[in-house]
CSV table of C-alpha atoms in Angstrom, one decimal:
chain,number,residue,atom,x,y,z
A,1,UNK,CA,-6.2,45.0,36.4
A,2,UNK,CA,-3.7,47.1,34.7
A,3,UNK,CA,-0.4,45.2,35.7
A,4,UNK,CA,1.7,42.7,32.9
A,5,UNK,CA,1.1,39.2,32.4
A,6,UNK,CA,4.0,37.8,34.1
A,7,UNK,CA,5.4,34.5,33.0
A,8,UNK,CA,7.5,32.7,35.8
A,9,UNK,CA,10.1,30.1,34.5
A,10,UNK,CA,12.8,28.2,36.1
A,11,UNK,CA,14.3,25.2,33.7
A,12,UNK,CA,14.7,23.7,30.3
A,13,UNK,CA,11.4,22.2,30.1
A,14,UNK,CA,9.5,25.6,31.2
A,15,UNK,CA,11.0,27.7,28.6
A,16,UNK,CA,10.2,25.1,25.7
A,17,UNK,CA,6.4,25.2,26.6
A,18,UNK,CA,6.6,29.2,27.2
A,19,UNK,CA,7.7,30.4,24.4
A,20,UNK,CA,5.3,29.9,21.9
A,21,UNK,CA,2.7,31.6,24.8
A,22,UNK,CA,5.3,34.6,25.3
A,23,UNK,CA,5.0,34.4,21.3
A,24,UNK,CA,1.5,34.7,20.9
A,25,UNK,CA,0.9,37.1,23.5
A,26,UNK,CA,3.7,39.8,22.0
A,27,UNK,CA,1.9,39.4,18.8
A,28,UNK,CA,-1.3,40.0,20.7
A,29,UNK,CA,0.0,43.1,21.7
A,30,UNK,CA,-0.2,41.8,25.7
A,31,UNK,CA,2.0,43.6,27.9
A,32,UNK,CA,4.3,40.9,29.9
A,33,UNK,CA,6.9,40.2,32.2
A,34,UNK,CA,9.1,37.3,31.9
A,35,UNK,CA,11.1,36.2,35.7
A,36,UNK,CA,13.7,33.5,35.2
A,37,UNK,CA,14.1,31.7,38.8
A,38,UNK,CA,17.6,30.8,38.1
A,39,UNK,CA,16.3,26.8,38.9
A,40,UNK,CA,18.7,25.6,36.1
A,41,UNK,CA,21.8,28.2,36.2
A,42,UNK,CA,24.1,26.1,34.1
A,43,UNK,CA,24.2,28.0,30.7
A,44,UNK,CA,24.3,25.5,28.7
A,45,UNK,CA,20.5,24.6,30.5
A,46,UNK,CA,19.7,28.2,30.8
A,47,UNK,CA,20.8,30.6,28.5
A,48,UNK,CA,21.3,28.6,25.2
A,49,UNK,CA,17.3,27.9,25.3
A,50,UNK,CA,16.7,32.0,25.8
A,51,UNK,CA,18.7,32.2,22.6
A,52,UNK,CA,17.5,29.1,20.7
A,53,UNK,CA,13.8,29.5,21.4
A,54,UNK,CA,13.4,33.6,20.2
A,55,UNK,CA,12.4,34.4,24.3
A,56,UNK,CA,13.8,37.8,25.1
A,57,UNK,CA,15.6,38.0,28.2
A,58,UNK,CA,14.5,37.7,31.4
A,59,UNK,CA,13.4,41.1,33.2
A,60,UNK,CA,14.7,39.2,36.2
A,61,UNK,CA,16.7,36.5,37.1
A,62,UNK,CA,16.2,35.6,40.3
A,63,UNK,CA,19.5,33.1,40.4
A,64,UNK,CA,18.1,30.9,43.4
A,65,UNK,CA,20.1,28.0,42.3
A,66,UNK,CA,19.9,24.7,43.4
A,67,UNK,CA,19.3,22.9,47.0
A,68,UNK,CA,17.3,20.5,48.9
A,69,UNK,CA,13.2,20.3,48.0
A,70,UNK,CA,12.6,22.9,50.9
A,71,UNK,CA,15.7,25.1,50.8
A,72,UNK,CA,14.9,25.5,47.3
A,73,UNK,CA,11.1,26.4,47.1
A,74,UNK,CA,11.6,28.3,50.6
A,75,UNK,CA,14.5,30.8,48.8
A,76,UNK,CA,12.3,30.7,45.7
A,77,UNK,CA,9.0,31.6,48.1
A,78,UNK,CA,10.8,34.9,49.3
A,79,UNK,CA,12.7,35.7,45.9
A,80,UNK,CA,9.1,35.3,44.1
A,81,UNK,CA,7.0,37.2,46.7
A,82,UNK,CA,9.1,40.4,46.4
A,83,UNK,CA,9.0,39.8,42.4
A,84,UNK,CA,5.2,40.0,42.4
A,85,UNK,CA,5.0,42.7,44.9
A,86,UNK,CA,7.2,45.3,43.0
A,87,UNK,CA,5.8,44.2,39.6
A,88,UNK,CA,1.9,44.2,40.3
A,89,UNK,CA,1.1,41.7,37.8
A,90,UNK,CA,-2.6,41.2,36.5
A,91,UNK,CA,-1.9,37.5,35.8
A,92,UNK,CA,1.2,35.2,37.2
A,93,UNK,CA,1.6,32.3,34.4
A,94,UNK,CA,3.2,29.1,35.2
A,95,UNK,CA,4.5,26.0,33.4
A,96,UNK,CA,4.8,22.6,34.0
A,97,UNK,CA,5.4,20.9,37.8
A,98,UNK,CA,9.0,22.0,39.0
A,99,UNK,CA,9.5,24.0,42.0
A,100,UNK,CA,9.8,27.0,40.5
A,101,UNK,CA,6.5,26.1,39.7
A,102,UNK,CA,4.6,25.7,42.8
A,103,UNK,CA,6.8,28.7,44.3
A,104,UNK,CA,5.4,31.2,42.2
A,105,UNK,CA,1.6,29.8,42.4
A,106,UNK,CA,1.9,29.4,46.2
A,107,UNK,CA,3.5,33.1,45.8
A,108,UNK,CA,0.8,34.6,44.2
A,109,UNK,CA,-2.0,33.1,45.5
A,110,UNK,CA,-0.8,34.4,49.1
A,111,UNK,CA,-1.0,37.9,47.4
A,112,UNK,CA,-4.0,37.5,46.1
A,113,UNK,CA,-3.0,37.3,42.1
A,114,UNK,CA,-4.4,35.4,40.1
A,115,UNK,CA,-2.4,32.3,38.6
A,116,UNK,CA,-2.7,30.2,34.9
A,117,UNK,CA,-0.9,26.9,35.2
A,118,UNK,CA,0.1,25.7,31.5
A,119,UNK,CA,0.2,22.2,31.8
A,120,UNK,CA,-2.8,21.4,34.1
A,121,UNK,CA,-4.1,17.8,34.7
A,122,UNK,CA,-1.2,15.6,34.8
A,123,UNK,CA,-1.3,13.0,36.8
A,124,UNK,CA,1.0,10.4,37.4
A,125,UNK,CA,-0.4,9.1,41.0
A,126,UNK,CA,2.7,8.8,42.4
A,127,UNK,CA,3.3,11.0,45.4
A,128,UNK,CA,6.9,9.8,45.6
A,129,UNK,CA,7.6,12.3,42.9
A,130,UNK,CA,8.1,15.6,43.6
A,131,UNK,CA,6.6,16.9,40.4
A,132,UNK,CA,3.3,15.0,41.0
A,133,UNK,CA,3.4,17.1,44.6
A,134,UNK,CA,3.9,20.0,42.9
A,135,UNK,CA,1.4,20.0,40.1
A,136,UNK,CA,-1.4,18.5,42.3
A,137,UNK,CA,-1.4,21.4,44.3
A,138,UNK,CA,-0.7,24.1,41.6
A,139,UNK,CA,-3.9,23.1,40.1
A,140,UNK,CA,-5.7,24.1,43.3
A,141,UNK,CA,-4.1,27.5,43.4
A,142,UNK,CA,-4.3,28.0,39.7
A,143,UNK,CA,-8.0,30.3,38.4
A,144,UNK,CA,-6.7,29.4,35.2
A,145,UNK,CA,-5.9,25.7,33.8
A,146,UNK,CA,-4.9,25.0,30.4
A,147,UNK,CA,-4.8,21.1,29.7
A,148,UNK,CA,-2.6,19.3,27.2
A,149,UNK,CA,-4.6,16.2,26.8
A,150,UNK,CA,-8.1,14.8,27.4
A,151,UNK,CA,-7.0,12.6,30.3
A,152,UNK,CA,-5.8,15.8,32.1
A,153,UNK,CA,-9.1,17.6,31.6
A,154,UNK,CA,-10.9,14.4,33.3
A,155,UNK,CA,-8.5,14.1,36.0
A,156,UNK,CA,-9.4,17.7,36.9
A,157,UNK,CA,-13.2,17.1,36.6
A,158,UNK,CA,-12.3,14.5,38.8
A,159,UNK,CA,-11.0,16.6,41.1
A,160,UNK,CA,-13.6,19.0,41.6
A,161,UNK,CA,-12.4,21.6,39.5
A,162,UNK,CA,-14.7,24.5,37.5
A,163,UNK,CA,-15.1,23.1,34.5
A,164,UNK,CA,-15.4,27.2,33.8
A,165,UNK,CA,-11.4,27.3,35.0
A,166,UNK,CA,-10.6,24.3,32.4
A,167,UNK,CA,-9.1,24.6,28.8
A,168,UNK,CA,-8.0,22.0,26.7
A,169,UNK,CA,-5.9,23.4,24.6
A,170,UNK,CA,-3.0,21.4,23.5
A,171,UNK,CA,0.5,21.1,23.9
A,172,UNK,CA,3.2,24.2,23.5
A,173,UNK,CA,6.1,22.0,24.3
A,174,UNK,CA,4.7,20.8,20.9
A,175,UNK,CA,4.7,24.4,19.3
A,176,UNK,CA,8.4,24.8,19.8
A,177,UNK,CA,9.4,21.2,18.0
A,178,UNK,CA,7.3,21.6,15.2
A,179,UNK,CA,8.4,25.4,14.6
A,180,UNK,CA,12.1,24.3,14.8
A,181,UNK,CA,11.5,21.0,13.2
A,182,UNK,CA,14.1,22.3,10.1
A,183,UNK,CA,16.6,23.4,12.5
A,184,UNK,CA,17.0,20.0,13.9
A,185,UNK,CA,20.0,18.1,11.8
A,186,UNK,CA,20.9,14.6,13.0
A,187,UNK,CA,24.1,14.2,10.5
A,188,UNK,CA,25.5,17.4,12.1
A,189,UNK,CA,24.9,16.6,15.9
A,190,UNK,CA,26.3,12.9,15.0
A,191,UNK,CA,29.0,14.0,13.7
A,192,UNK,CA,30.0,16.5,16.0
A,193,UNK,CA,30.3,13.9,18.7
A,194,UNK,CA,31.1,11.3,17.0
A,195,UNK,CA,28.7,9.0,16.9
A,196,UNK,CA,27.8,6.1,14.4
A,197,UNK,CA,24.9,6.1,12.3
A,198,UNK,CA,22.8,4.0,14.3
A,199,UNK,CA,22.8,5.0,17.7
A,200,UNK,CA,20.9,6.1,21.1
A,201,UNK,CA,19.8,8.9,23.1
A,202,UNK,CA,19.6,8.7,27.5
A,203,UNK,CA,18.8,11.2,29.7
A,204,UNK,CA,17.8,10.5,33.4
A,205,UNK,CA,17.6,13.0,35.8
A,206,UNK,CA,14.7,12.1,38.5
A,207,UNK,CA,15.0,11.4,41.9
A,208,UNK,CA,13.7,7.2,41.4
A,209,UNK,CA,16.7,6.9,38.8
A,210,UNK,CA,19.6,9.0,40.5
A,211,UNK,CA,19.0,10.2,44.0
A,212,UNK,CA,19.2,6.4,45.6
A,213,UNK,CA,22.9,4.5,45.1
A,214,UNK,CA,21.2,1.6,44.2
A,215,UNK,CA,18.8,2.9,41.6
A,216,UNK,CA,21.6,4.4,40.0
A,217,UNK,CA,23.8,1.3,39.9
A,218,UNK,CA,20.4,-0.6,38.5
A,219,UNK,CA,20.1,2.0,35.7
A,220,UNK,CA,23.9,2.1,35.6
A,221,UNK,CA,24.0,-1.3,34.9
A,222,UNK,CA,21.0,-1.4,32.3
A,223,UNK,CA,22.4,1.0,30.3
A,224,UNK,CA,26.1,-0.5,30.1
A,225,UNK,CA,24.3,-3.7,28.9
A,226,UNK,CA,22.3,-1.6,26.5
A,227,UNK,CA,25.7,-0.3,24.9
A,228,UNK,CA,26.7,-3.9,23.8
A,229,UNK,CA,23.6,-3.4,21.2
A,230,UNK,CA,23.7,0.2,20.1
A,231,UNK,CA,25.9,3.2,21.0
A,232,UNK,CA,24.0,5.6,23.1
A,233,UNK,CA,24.7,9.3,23.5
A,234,UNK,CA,24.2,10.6,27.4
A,235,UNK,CA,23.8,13.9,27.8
A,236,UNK,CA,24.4,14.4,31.4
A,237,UNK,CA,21.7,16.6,33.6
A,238,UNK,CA,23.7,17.9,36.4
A,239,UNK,CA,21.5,16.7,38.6
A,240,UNK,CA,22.5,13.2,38.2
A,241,UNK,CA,25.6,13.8,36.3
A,242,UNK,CA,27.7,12.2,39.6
A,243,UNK,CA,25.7,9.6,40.9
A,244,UNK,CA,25.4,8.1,37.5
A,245,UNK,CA,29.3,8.4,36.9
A,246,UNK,CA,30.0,7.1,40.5
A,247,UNK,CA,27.6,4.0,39.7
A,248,UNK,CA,29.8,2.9,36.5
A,249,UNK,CA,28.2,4.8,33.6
A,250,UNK,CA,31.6,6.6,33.2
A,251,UNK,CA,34.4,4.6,30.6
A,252,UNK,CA,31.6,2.1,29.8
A,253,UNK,CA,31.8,0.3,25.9
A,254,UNK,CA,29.4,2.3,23.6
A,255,UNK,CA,28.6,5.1,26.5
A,256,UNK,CA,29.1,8.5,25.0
A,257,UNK,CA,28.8,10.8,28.1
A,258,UNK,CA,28.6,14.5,26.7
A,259,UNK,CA,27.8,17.7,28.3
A,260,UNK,CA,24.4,19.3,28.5
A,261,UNK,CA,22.8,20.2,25.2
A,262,UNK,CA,21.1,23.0,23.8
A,263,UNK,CA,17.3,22.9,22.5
A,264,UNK,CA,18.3,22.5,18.8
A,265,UNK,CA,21.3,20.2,19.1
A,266,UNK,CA,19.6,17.9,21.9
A,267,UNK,CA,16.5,17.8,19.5
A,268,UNK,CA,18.6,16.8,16.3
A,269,UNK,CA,19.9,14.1,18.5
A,270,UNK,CA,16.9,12.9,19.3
A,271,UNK,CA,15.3,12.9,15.9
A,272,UNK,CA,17.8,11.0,14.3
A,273,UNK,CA,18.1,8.3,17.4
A,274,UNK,CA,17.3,4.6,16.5
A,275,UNK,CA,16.0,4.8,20.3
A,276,UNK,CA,15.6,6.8,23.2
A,277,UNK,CA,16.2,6.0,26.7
A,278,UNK,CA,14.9,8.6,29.5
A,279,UNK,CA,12.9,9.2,32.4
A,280,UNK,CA,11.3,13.3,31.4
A,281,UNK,CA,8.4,13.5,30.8
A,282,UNK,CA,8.6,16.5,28.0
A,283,UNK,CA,11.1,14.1,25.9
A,284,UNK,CA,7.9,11.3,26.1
A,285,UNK,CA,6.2,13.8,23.8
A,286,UNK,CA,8.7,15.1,21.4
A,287,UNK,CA,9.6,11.2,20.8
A,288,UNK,CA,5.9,10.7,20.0
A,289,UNK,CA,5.6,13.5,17.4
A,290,UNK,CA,8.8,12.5,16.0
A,291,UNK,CA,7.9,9.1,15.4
A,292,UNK,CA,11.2,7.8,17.9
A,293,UNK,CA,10.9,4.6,19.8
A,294,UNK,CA,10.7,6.1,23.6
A,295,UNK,CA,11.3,3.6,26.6
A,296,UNK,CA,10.8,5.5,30.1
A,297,UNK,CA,12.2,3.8,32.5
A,298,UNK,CA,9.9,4.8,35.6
A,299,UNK,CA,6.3,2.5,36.4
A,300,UNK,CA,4.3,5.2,35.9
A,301,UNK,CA,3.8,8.4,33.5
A,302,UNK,CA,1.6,11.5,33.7
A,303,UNK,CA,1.7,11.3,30.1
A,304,UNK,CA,-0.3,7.9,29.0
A,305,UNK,CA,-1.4,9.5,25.9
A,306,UNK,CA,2.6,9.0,25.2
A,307,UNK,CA,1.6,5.5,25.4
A,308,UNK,CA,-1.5,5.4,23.8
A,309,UNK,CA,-0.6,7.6,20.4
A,310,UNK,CA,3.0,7.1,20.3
A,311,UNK,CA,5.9,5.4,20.6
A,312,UNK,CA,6.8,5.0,24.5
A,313,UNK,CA,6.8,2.2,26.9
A,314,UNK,CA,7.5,2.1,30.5
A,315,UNK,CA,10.1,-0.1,31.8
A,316,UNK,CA,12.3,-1.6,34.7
A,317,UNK,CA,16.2,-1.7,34.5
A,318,UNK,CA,15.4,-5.5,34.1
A,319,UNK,CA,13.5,-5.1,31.0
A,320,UNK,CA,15.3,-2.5,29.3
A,321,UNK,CA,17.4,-4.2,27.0
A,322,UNK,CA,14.9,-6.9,25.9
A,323,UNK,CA,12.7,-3.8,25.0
A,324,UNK,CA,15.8,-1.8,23.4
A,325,UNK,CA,16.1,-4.7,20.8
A,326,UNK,CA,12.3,-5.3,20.1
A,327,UNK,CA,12.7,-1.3,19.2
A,328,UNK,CA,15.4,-1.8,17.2
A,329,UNK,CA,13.8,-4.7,15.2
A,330,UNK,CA,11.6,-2.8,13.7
A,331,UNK,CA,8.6,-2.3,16.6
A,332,UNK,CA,5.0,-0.4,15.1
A,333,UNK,CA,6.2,3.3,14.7
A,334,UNK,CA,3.6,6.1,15.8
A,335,UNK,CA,-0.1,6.3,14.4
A,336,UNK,CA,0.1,9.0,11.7
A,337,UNK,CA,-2.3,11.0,13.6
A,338,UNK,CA,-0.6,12.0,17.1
A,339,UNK,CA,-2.5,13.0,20.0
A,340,UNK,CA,-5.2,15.4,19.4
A,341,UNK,CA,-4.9,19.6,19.5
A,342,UNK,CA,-1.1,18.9,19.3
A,343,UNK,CA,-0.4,21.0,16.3
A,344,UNK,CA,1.6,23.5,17.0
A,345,UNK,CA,-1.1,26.2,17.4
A,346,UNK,CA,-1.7,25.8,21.3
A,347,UNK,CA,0.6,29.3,21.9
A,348,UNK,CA,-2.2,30.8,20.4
A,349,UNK,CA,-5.0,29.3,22.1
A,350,UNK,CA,-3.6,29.7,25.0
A,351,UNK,CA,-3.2,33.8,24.5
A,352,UNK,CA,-6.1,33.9,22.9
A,353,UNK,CA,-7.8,33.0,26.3
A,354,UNK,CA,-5.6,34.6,28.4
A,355,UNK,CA,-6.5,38.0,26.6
A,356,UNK,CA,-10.5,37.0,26.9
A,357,UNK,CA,-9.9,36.7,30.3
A,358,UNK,CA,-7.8,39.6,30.9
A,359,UNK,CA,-10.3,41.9,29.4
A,360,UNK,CA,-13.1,40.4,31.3
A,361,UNK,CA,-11.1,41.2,34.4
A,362,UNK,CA,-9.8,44.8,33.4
């Protein structure tokens, strides 16, 4: 199989976790492709990362856009499928659970290419989400699945997987932090938006929080109450940015409501936040390796080991603030020893397989 190794990304969250693989594999000399869906198109979620993270540019962007759950994965479908056609890849690498996601394994797998999902094993067990949809089935599709916890390996054994097709072998997501760990300066990004010393970080952008009216007048309301206790910066997602407005967020005391962030400046936020306040999954475990009280307000995770080795805890609107001000009086920080394999070498592992299995298959 003499084609590239073609990575397939499509929002912020995918090009953190690819680009210590596209790293790795560049220094191993692996010829690769890198297709940018075009999922996130707002520059300031799209292009910023490229930049920030090293990644060269895209060889294509596909600039799908946004729409409904099927308009979206059908135009991604038919984008994708002519991609892989013209570009003859010998392996289609995917990250994480999005649409873009599941596209391009559903893509490939109808053309017969082979497909590494990086991220395998998550599991939240709630089919209301769309990423837990996504992911469930990209692990079927996938030949190759590269776990970032030992809770994702056994849900996979669970599932009847090869144990021949599984690899646990860390978290990249983590890779990117810890190699940018001296960009990341709290002082600066406080002080560019004005913010006091002790402050907050929010970012919601699932469906549960900001699709339903309701939801988003709950978390609306939780977070205004929040803001009587400690200023919080709120990087709006644009998908949420108006339901969240329209439900009271906008004008509220203590509510900072900026713009979407780049990598570095989000991350220096973040590090220097007395709390933070989200629903992502990918912001569970950069508050856990930075040592940041995390409260998620969904009632499940497909990140536990968030729970278990760091800092987060799962909450309802209802319980936020009493949560919020047991973090800020001083809760149990992070073990010193975070969740195992994340140590910023999982880029290489995982191109360290890839190439094994590329040369297997030639």
């Amino acid at each position: 199989m003499n084609g590239p190794v073609l990575h397939v990304v499509g929002t912020r969250p995918n090009f953190v976790k690819a680009a210590p693989v596209v790293a790795a594999l560049r220094s191993a000399g692996c010829d690769q492709t890198l297709v940018h869906t075009g999922q996130h198109y707002d520059a300031r979620m799209s292009e910023v990362f490229f930049r920030q993270l090293g990644l060269p540019r895209p060889d294509t962007d596909l600039g799908v856009g946004s729409g409904s759950h099927a308009g979206q994965t059908a135009d991604l479908l038919v984008a994708l499928e002519a991609e892989l056609i013209a570009r003859a890849p010998a392996l289609v690498v995917v990250y994480g659970d999005v649409n873009s996601t599941l596209a391009a394994a559903l893509a490939a797998a109808k053309l017969g290419l082979p497909v590494a999902h990086v991220e395998a094993g998550l599991r939240s067990f709630d089919m209301a989400m769309p990423e837990e949809v996504n992911r469930r089935l990209v692990d079927q599709l996938a030949g190759l699945l590269f776990a970032t916890s030992p809770e994702a390996v056994g849900h996979l054994a669970r599932e009847g997987a090869d144990p021949a097709r599984v690899h646990f072998v860390g978290n990249p997501m983590i890779d990117t932090l810890l190699s940018h760990l001296d960009l990341f300066d709290p002082a600066a990004a406080r002080a560019a938006h004005a913010l006091p010393e002790r402050y907050g970080v929010v970012t919601l952008h699932r469906p549960a929080n900001v699709d339903d009216p309701g939801a988003a007048r709950a978390a609306a309301r939780a977070l205004t109450e929040a803001a009587r206790h400690l200023d919080l910066a709120v990087p709006l997602h644009p998908r949420g940015r108006d339901a969240l407005r329209a439900a009271g967020l906008d004008g509220a005391p203590g509510v900072h409501l900026l713009e979407p962030l780049g990598y570095v400046e989000f991350m220096s936020l973040v590090r220097g936040a007395a709390a933070v306040i989200t629903d992502s999954g990918g912001v569970q475990e950069e508050t856990t390796v930075l040592g940041v009280p995390c409260l998620t307000l969904r009632t499940t995770t497909e990140r536990p080991i968030t729970v278990t080795h760091g800092t987060n805890r799962l909450v309802a609107p209802g319980e936020l603030v009493p949560a919020l001000c047991k973090a800020l009086d001083g809760a149990p920080a992070a073990p010193a020893e975070g969740p195992p394999l994340w140590d910023g070498k999982a880029g290489p592992r995982i191109a360290r397989l890839i190439t094994q299995w590329l040369e297997h298959h030639d």
